[in-house]
Tab-separated table of C-alpha atoms and ligand atoms in Angstrom:
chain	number	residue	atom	x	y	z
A	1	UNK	CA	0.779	58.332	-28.711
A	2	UNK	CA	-1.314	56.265	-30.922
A	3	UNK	CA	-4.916	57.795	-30.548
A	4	UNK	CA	-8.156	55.823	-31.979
A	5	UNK	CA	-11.386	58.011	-32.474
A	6	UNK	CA	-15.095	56.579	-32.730
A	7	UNK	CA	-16.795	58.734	-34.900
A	8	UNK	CA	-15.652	60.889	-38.177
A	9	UNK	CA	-17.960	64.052	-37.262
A	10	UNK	CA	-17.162	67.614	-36.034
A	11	UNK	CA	-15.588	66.618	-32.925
A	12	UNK	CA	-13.483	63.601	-34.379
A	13	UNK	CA	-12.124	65.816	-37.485
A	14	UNK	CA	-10.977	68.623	-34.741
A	15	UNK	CA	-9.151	66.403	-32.564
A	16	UNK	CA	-7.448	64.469	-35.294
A	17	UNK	CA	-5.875	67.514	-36.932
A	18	UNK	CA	-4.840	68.944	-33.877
A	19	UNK	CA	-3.076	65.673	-32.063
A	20	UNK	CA	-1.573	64.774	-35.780
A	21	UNK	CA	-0.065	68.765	-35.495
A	22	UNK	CA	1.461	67.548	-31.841
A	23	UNK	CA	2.748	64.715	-33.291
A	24	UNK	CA	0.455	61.577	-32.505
A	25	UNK	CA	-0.664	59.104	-35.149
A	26	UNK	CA	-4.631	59.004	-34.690
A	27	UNK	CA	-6.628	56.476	-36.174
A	28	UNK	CA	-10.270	57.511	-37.084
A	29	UNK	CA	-12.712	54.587	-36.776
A	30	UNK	CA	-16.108	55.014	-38.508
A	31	UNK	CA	-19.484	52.906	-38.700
A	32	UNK	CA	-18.377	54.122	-42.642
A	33	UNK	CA	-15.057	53.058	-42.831
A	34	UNK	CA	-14.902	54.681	-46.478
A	35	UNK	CA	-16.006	57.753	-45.100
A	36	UNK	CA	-13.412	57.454	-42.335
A	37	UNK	CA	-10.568	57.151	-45.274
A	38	UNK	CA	-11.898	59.832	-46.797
A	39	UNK	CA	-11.607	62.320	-43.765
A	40	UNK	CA	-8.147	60.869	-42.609
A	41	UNK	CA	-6.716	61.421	-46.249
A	42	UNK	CA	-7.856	65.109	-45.875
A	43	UNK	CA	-5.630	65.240	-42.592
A	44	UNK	CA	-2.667	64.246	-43.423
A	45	UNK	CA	-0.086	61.172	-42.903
A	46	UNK	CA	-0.555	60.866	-39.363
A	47	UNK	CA	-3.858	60.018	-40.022
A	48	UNK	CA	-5.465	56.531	-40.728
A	49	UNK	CA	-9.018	55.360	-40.833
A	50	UNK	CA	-11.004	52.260	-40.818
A	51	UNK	CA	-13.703	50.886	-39.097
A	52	UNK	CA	-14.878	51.134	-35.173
A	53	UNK	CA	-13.070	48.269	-34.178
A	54	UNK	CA	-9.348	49.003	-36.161
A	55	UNK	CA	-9.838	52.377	-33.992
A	56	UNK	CA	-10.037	50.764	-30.405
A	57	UNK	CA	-7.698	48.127	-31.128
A	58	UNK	CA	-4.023	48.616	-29.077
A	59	UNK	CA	-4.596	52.264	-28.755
A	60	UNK	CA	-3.099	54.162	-25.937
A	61	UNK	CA	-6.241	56.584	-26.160
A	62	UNK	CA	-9.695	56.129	-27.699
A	63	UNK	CA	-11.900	59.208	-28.118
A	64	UNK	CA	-15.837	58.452	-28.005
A	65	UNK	CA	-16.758	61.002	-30.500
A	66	UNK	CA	-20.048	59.958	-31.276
A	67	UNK	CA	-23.848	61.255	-29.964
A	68	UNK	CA	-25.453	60.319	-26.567
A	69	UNK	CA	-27.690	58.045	-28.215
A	70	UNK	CA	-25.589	56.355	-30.777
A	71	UNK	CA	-23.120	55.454	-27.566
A	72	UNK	CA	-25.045	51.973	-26.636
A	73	UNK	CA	-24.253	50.706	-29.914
A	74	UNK	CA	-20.861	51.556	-30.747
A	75	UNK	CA	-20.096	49.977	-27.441
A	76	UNK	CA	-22.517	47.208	-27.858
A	77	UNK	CA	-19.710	46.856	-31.262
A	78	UNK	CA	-16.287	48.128	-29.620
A	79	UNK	CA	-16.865	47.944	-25.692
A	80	UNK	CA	-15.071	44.710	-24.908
A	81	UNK	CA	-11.945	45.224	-26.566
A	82	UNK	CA	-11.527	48.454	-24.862
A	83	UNK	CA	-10.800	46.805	-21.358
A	84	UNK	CA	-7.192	48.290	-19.900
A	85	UNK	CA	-7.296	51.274	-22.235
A	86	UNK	CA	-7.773	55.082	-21.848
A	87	UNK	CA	-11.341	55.917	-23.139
A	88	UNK	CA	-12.093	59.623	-23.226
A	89	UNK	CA	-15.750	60.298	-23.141
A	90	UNK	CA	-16.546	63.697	-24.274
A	91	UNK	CA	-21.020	63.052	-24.962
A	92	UNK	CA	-22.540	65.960	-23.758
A	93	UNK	CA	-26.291	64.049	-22.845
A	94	UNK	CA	-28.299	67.094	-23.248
A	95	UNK	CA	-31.192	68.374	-25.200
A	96	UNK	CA	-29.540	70.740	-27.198
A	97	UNK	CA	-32.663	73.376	-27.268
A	98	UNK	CA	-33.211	73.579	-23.702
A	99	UNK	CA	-29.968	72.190	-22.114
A	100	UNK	CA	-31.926	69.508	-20.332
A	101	UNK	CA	-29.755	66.217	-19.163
A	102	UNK	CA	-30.957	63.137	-20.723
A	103	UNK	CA	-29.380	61.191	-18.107
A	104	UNK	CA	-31.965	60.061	-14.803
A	105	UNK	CA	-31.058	61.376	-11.927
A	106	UNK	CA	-28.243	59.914	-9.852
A	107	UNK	CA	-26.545	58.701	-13.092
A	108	UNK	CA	-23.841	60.278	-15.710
A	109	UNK	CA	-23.274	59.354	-19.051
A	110	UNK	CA	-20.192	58.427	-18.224
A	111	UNK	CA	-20.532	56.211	-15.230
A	112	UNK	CA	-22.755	53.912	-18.028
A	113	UNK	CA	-20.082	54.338	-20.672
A	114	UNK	CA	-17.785	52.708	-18.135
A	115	UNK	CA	-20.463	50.085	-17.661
A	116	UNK	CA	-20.763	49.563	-21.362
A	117	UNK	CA	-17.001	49.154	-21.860
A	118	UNK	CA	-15.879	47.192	-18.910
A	119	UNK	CA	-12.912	47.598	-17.749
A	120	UNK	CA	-11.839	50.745	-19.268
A	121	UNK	CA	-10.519	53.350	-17.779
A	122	UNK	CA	-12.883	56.079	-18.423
A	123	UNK	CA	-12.224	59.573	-18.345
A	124	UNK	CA	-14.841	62.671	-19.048
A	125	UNK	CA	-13.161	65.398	-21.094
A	126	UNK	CA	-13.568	67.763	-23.890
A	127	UNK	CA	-17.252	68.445	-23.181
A	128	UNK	CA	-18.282	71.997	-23.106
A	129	UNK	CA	-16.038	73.940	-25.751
A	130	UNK	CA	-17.039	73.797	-29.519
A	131	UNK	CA	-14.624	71.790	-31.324
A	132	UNK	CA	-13.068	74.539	-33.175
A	133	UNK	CA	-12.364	75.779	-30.254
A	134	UNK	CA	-9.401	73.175	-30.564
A	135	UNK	CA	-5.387	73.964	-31.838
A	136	UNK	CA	-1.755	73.696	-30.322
A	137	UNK	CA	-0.702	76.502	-29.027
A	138	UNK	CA	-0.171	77.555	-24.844
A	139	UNK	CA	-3.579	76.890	-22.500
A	140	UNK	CA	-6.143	78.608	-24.248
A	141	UNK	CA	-9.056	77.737	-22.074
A	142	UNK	CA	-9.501	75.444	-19.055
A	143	UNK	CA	-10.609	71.693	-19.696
A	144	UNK	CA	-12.581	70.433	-16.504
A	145	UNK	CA	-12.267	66.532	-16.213
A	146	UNK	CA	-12.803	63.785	-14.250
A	147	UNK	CA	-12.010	59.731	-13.807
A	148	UNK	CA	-10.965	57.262	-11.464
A	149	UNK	CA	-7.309	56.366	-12.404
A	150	UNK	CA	-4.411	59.119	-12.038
A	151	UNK	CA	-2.043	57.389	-14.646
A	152	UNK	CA	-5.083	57.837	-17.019
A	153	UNK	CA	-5.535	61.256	-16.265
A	154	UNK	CA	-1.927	62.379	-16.840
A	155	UNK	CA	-2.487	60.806	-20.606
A	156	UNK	CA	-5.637	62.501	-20.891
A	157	UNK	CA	-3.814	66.022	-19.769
A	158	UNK	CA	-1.263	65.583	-22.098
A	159	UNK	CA	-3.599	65.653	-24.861
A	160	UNK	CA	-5.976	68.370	-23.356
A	161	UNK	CA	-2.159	70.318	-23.490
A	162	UNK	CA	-1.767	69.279	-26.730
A	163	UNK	CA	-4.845	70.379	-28.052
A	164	UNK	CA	-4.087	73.916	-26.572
A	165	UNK	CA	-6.107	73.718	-23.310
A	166	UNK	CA	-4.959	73.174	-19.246
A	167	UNK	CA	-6.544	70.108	-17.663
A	168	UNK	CA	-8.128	70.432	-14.472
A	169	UNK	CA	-8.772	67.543	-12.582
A	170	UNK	CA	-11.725	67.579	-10.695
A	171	UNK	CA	-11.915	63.784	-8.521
A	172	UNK	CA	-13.324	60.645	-9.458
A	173	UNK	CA	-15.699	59.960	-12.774
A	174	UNK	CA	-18.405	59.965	-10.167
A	175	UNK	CA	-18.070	64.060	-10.465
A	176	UNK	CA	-19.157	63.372	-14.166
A	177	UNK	CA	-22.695	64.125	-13.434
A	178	UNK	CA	-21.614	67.508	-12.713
A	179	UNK	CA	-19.645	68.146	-16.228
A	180	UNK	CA	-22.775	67.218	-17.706
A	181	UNK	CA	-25.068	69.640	-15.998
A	182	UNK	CA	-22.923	72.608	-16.707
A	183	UNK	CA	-22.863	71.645	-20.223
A	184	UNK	CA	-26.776	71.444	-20.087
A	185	UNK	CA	-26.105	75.088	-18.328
A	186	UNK	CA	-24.198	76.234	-21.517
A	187	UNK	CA	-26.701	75.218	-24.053
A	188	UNK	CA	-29.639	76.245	-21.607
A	189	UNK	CA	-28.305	80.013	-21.841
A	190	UNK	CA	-27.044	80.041	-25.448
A	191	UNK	CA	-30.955	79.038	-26.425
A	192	UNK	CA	-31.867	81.684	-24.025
A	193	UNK	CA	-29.495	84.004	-25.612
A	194	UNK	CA	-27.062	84.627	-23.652
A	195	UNK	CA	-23.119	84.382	-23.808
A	196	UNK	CA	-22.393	81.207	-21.081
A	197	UNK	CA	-19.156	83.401	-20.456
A	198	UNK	CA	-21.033	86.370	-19.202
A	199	UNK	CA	-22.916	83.680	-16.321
A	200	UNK	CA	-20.108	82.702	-14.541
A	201	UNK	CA	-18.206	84.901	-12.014
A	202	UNK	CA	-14.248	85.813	-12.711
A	203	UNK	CA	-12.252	85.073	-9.896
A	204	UNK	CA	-8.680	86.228	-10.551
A	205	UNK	CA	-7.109	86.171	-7.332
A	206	UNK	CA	-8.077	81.993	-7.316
A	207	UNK	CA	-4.468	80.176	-8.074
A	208	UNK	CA	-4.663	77.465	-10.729
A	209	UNK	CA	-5.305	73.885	-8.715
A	210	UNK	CA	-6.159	75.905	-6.210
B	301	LIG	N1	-18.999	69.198	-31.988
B	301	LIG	C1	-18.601	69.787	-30.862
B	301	LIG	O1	-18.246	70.986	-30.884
B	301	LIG	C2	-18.567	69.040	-29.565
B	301	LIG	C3	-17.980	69.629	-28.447
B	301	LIG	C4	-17.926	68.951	-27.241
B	301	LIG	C5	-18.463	67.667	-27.159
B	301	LIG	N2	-19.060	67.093	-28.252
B	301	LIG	C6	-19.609	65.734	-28.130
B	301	LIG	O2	-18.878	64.897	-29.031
B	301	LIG	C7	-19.740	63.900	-29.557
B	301	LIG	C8	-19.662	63.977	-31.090
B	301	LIG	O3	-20.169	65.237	-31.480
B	301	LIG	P1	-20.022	65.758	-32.984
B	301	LIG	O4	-20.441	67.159	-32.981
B	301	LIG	O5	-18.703	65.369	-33.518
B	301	LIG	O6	-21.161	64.903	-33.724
B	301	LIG	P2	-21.400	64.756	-35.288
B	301	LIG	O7	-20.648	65.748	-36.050
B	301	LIG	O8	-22.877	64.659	-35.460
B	301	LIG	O9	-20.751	63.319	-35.608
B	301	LIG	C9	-21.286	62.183	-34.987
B	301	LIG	C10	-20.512	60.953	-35.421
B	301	LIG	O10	-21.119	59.827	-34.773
B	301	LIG	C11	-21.378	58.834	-35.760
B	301	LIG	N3	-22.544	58.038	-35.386
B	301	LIG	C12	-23.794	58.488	-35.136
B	301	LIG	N4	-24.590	57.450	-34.826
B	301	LIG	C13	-23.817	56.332	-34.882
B	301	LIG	C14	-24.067	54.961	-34.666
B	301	LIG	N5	-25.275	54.512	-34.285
B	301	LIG	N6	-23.030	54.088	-34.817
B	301	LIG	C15	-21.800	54.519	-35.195
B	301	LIG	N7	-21.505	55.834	-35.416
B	301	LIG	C16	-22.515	56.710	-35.251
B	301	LIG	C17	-21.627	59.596	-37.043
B	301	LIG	O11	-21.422	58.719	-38.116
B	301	LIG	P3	-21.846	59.094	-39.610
B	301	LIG	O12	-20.849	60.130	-40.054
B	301	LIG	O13	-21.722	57.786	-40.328
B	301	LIG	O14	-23.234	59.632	-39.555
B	301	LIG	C18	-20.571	60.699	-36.935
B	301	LIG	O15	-19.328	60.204	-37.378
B	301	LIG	C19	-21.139	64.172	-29.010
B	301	LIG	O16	-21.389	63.304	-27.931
B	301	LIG	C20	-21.071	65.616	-28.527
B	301	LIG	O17	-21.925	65.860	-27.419
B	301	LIG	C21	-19.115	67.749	-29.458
């Protein structure tokens, strides 16, 4: 696939290196487009870079790999020209000391993604695990997600395989609200101290899809 990513950071330099490794020619966009060049020549040739709107441009994927509050305006810059394509949002909208969501009530960070980039098809993914969490290799961990369009969320599965995890689909992006209150869970209980792991209950004899 040809992947575009907003944002040169942590999450953006994971991602890259592990869809270049599965084969996919990603494009990093950055409000730095030097900086972007920079971090794409450290990845190898299956990575470009250039500015936000080379990366959203006639992409079959575009990764939103930027902070809750720098999304208004990248998309006030890119959202347009993202109409008809796959836009993976993966903001966690939480106040990273206390895990609060900095979303109002009712509302998701995605749902007003999808309003800043009309058109779009808009899928929540990659939210809770730390990005180094991320390399090929056979379902490592389990990658809750959520959007509107089934076509969008086999592309999006594909590259949650490729990145070494096992998509679960979960409905409709209007579940998205949900994603990003058990992320606010996670970062609640690592600031209380606690391993999220330990706070959830195994349940083996649950099927996958089940
Ligand atoms: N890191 C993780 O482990 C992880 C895991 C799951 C989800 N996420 C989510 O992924 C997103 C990115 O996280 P990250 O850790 O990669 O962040 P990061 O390392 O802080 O990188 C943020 C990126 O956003 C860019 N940016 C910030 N404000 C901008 C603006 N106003 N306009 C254009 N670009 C702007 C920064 O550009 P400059 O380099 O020019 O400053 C940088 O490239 C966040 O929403 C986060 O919740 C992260």
């Amino acid at each position: 696939m040809r992947i575009g990513i907003l944002g040169t950071g942590t999450l953006a330099r994971a991602l890259a290196d592990v869809w270049a490794q599965s084969g996919h020619d990603v494009m990093l966009g950055g409000r730095s487009p030097e900086k972007a060049a920079a971090l794409a020549a450290s990845l190898g040739a299956r990575v470009s870079g250039g500015d936000l709107l080379q990366a959203a441009k006639g992409r079959d994927a575009v990764l939103l790999a930027v902070p809750w509050d720098a999304v208004a305006d990248v998309l006030a810059t890119v959202g347009a020209g993202l109409a008809g394509q796959v836009l993976i949002d993966p903001v966690n909208p939480v106040r990273y000391s206390d895990g609060t969501v900095l979303v109002r009530d009712g509302h998701s960070a995605a749902q007003e993604i999808a309003r800043l980039a009309p058109g779009a098809h808009v899928v929540k993914a990659f939210t809770f695990f730390p990005a180094s969490q991320w390399h090929p290799g056979e379902g490592h961990v389990t990658v809750a997600m959520c959007g509107d369009n089934d076509q969008t969320m086999d592309v999006v599965g594909t590259l949650v395989r490729d990145a070494g995890g096992v998509p679960a689909n979960l409905g409709p992006l209007s579940r998205a609200r949900q994603l990003e209150e058990a992320a606010g869970l996670v970062f609640a209980l690592v600031a209380g101290g606690f391993d999220p792991r330990s706070a959830v209950p195994s349940v083996p004899q649950v099927s996958r899809g089940a």
